[in-house]
Short mmCIF file of C-alpha atoms in Angstrom, two decimals:
data_model
loop_
_atom_site.label_atom_id
_atom_site.label_comp_id
_atom_site.label_asym_id
_atom_site.label_seq_id
_atom_site.Cartn_x
_atom_site.Cartn_y
_atom_site.Cartn_z
CA UNK A 1 0.01 0.05 0.04
CA UNK A 2 1.12 3.44 -0.79
CA UNK A 3 0.20 6.65 0.80
CA UNK A 4 1.52 10.13 -0.10
CA UNK A 5 1.21 12.42 3.16
CA UNK A 6 4.51 14.18 3.16
CA UNK A 7 8.08 13.32 4.11
CA UNK A 8 7.52 14.13 7.83
CA UNK A 9 4.41 11.75 8.06
CA UNK A 10 6.40 9.01 6.41
CA UNK A 11 9.27 9.41 9.12
CA UNK A 12 6.74 9.61 11.98
CA UNK A 13 5.13 6.34 10.58
CA UNK A 14 8.69 4.75 10.32
CA UNK A 15 9.54 5.55 13.91
CA UNK A 16 6.12 4.26 15.18
CA UNK A 17 6.55 0.99 13.42
CA UNK A 18 3.50 1.43 11.06
CA UNK A 19 5.52 1.37 7.77
CA UNK A 20 8.61 -0.30 6.68
CA UNK A 21 9.96 2.08 3.90
CA UNK A 22 9.29 5.80 3.43
CA UNK A 23 10.14 7.63 0.23
CA UNK A 24 11.41 11.04 1.60
CA UNK A 25 12.40 14.20 -0.21
CA UNK A 26 14.76 15.53 2.43
CA UNK A 27 17.86 14.14 4.36
CA UNK A 28 17.28 12.85 7.69
CA UNK A 29 18.25 14.86 10.55
CA UNK A 30 20.54 13.79 13.20
CA UNK A 31 17.95 13.16 15.79
CA UNK A 32 16.15 10.78 13.34
CA UNK A 33 19.43 9.05 12.60
CA UNK A 34 19.91 8.43 16.46
CA UNK A 35 16.52 6.88 16.47
CA UNK A 36 17.75 4.12 14.01
CA UNK A 37 16.54 5.65 10.85
CA UNK A 38 18.73 5.07 7.70
CA UNK A 39 18.17 6.71 4.38
CA UNK A 40 19.44 5.42 0.95
CA UNK A 41 19.70 8.06 -1.93
CA UNK A 42 17.72 7.02 -4.80
CA UNK A 43 18.00 9.80 -7.47
CA UNK A 44 18.51 13.52 -8.05
CA UNK A 45 15.51 15.80 -8.71
CA UNK A 46 14.87 19.35 -9.40
CA UNK A 47 12.18 21.69 -7.70
CA UNK A 48 10.54 23.53 -10.52
CA UNK A 49 9.10 26.97 -10.21
CA UNK A 50 5.75 26.77 -11.90
CA UNK A 51 3.03 29.19 -13.23
CA UNK A 52 -0.25 28.46 -15.10
CA UNK A 53 -0.10 27.74 -18.81
CA UNK A 54 -2.15 30.99 -19.24
CA UNK A 55 -0.30 33.27 -16.99
CA UNK A 56 0.79 36.23 -19.03
CA UNK A 57 4.14 36.21 -17.31
CA UNK A 58 6.59 34.82 -19.67
CA UNK A 59 10.01 35.72 -18.31
CA UNK A 60 12.57 33.90 -16.37
CA UNK A 61 13.36 34.91 -12.81
CA UNK A 62 16.56 35.17 -10.84
CA UNK A 63 17.03 33.56 -7.31
CA UNK A 64 16.67 36.92 -5.51
CA UNK A 65 13.37 37.63 -7.22
CA UNK A 66 12.11 33.97 -6.19
CA UNK A 67 13.23 34.64 -2.50
CA UNK A 68 11.43 37.87 -2.69
CA UNK A 69 8.17 36.53 -4.18
CA UNK A 70 8.03 33.53 -1.69
CA UNK A 71 8.92 35.71 1.35
CA UNK A 72 6.13 38.30 0.44
CA UNK A 73 8.43 41.13 -0.74
CA UNK A 74 7.35 41.10 -4.22
CA UNK A 75 3.54 40.78 -4.59
CA UNK A 76 2.76 42.17 -8.14
CA UNK A 77 3.63 40.89 -11.45
CA UNK A 78 4.27 44.51 -12.48
CA UNK A 79 7.34 44.44 -10.14
CA UNK A 80 8.86 41.89 -12.39
CA UNK A 81 7.96 43.81 -15.59
CA UNK A 82 4.85 41.77 -15.96
CA UNK A 83 1.19 42.80 -15.88
CA UNK A 84 -0.36 44.94 -13.04
CA UNK A 85 -1.86 41.87 -11.21
CA UNK A 86 -1.22 40.42 -7.67
CA UNK A 87 1.04 37.32 -7.47
CA UNK A 88 -0.97 34.49 -5.69
CA UNK A 89 1.59 32.23 -4.04
CA UNK A 90 0.42 28.61 -3.72
CA UNK A 91 2.53 27.07 -0.81
CA UNK A 92 2.63 23.52 0.27
CA UNK A 93 1.81 22.51 3.97
CA UNK A 94 4.71 22.55 6.54
CA UNK A 95 4.77 18.72 6.81
CA UNK A 96 6.13 18.71 3.15
CA UNK A 97 9.65 17.68 2.52
CA UNK A 98 9.61 19.50 -0.86
CA UNK A 99 8.56 22.76 1.10
CA UNK A 100 11.41 22.00 3.66
CA UNK A 101 14.19 21.78 0.95
CA UNK A 102 12.68 24.72 -0.92
CA UNK A 103 12.89 26.82 2.13
CA UNK A 104 16.69 25.93 2.47
CA UNK A 105 17.47 26.22 -1.27
CA UNK A 106 15.31 29.18 -2.27
CA UNK A 107 14.86 31.00 0.84
CA UNK A 108 18.15 30.42 2.33
CA UNK A 109 16.63 28.96 5.63
CA UNK A 110 14.38 32.13 5.81
CA UNK A 111 10.54 32.06 6.40
CA UNK A 112 7.74 32.21 3.82
CA UNK A 113 5.75 35.27 3.62
CA UNK A 114 2.19 35.22 5.24
CA UNK A 115 0.42 38.09 3.44
CA UNK A 116 -3.14 37.95 1.98
CA UNK A 117 -1.71 36.84 -1.51
CA UNK A 118 -0.54 33.57 0.18
CA UNK A 119 -2.42 30.21 0.19
CA UNK A 120 -1.16 27.20 2.01
CA UNK A 121 -2.56 24.07 0.81
CA UNK A 122 -4.19 21.58 3.22
CA UNK A 123 -2.54 18.51 1.73
CA UNK A 124 0.86 18.02 0.17
CA UNK A 125 -0.27 16.88 -3.25
CA UNK A 126 1.00 18.54 -6.58
CA UNK A 127 -2.26 18.20 -8.59
CA UNK A 128 -4.32 20.52 -6.48
CA UNK A 129 -1.54 22.96 -6.58
CA UNK A 130 -1.28 23.03 -10.26
CA UNK A 131 -5.07 23.62 -10.45
CA UNK A 132 -4.82 26.57 -8.24
CA UNK A 133 -2.35 28.41 -10.17
CA UNK A 134 -4.76 29.98 -12.77
CA UNK A 135 -3.30 32.97 -14.56
CA UNK A 136 -1.83 34.75 -11.65
CA UNK A 137 -0.31 32.16 -9.27
CA UNK A 138 3.12 30.83 -8.62
CA UNK A 139 4.49 27.73 -6.81
CA UNK A 140 7.10 25.05 -6.65
CA UNK A 141 6.82 21.29 -7.41
CA UNK A 142 9.14 18.32 -8.01
CA UNK A 143 10.12 18.57 -11.47
CA UNK A 144 9.48 14.88 -12.32
CA UNK A 145 5.88 15.44 -11.27
CA UNK A 146 5.23 18.55 -13.45
CA UNK A 147 7.48 17.92 -16.58
CA UNK A 148 4.93 16.52 -18.96
CA UNK A 149 1.88 18.46 -17.48
CA UNK A 150 0.24 20.72 -20.13
CA UNK A 151 -1.57 22.95 -17.74
CA UNK A 152 1.46 24.76 -16.37
CA UNK A 153 4.95 26.21 -17.48
CA UNK A 154 8.00 25.87 -15.45
CA UNK A 155 10.03 29.31 -15.06
CA UNK A 156 13.51 29.50 -15.86
CA UNK A 157 15.85 30.46 -12.74
CA UNK A 158 18.83 32.52 -13.68
CA UNK A 159 18.44 31.38 -17.24
CA UNK A 160 18.42 27.58 -16.38
CA UNK A 161 15.64 25.27 -16.59
CA UNK A 162 15.02 22.33 -14.18
CA UNK A 163 16.75 19.94 -16.76
CA UNK A 164 20.20 21.72 -16.58
CA UNK A 165 22.87 20.07 -14.32
CA UNK A 166 23.71 23.31 -12.69
CA UNK A 167 19.91 24.21 -11.93
CA UNK A 168 20.01 25.98 -8.59
CA UNK A 169 17.11 24.07 -6.72
CA UNK A 170 18.22 20.27 -6.96
CA UNK A 171 17.88 17.77 -4.15
CA UNK A 172 18.39 14.11 -3.44
CA UNK A 173 15.33 11.70 -2.96
CA UNK A 174 15.72 8.91 -0.58
CA UNK A 175 14.18 5.68 0.60
CA UNK A 176 14.34 5.52 4.44
CA UNK A 177 13.79 2.54 6.82
CA UNK A 178 14.39 1.76 10.58
CA UNK A 179 17.23 -0.47 11.77
CA UNK A 180 17.18 -3.38 11.93
CA UNK A 181 15.89 -3.83 8.60
CA UNK A 182 13.69 -6.93 8.18
#
């Protein structure tokens, strides 16, 4: 049986003995390792910045602009030479491993904004996030989950697309288990 409820929930269930393997999108903490958890790296993946296919903003962004958008310092597309429209930021819930890694990579460990233009989803699921983008939203998602979607576009960062080997928002995905493994 497979259940997608976020990396933290998978780790909690491992520690509680409810599951045998968790697919996680962040490294284990030292505290989790001290409780007998092990993680095996499986693959590299990128975290893509996404907008709706019909969003009129057609430019790339730089890392500072991404940080400013997701921290609430840039709130209108016109601040990025786009149309005069509020940027709706669609965020993942706190338990999301993707959110945690994005916080480290894009926000340099800083906090997400909490202005009126921010929406935090109830579940850590990509499809509802993509549906919520509309023509004025922006979010982030595991690139492999959005690469073939025809309802969204990825936004280049510093001129790089998620396929580039030096794309700035990359992470390792893991399978985690508790020792002793059965």
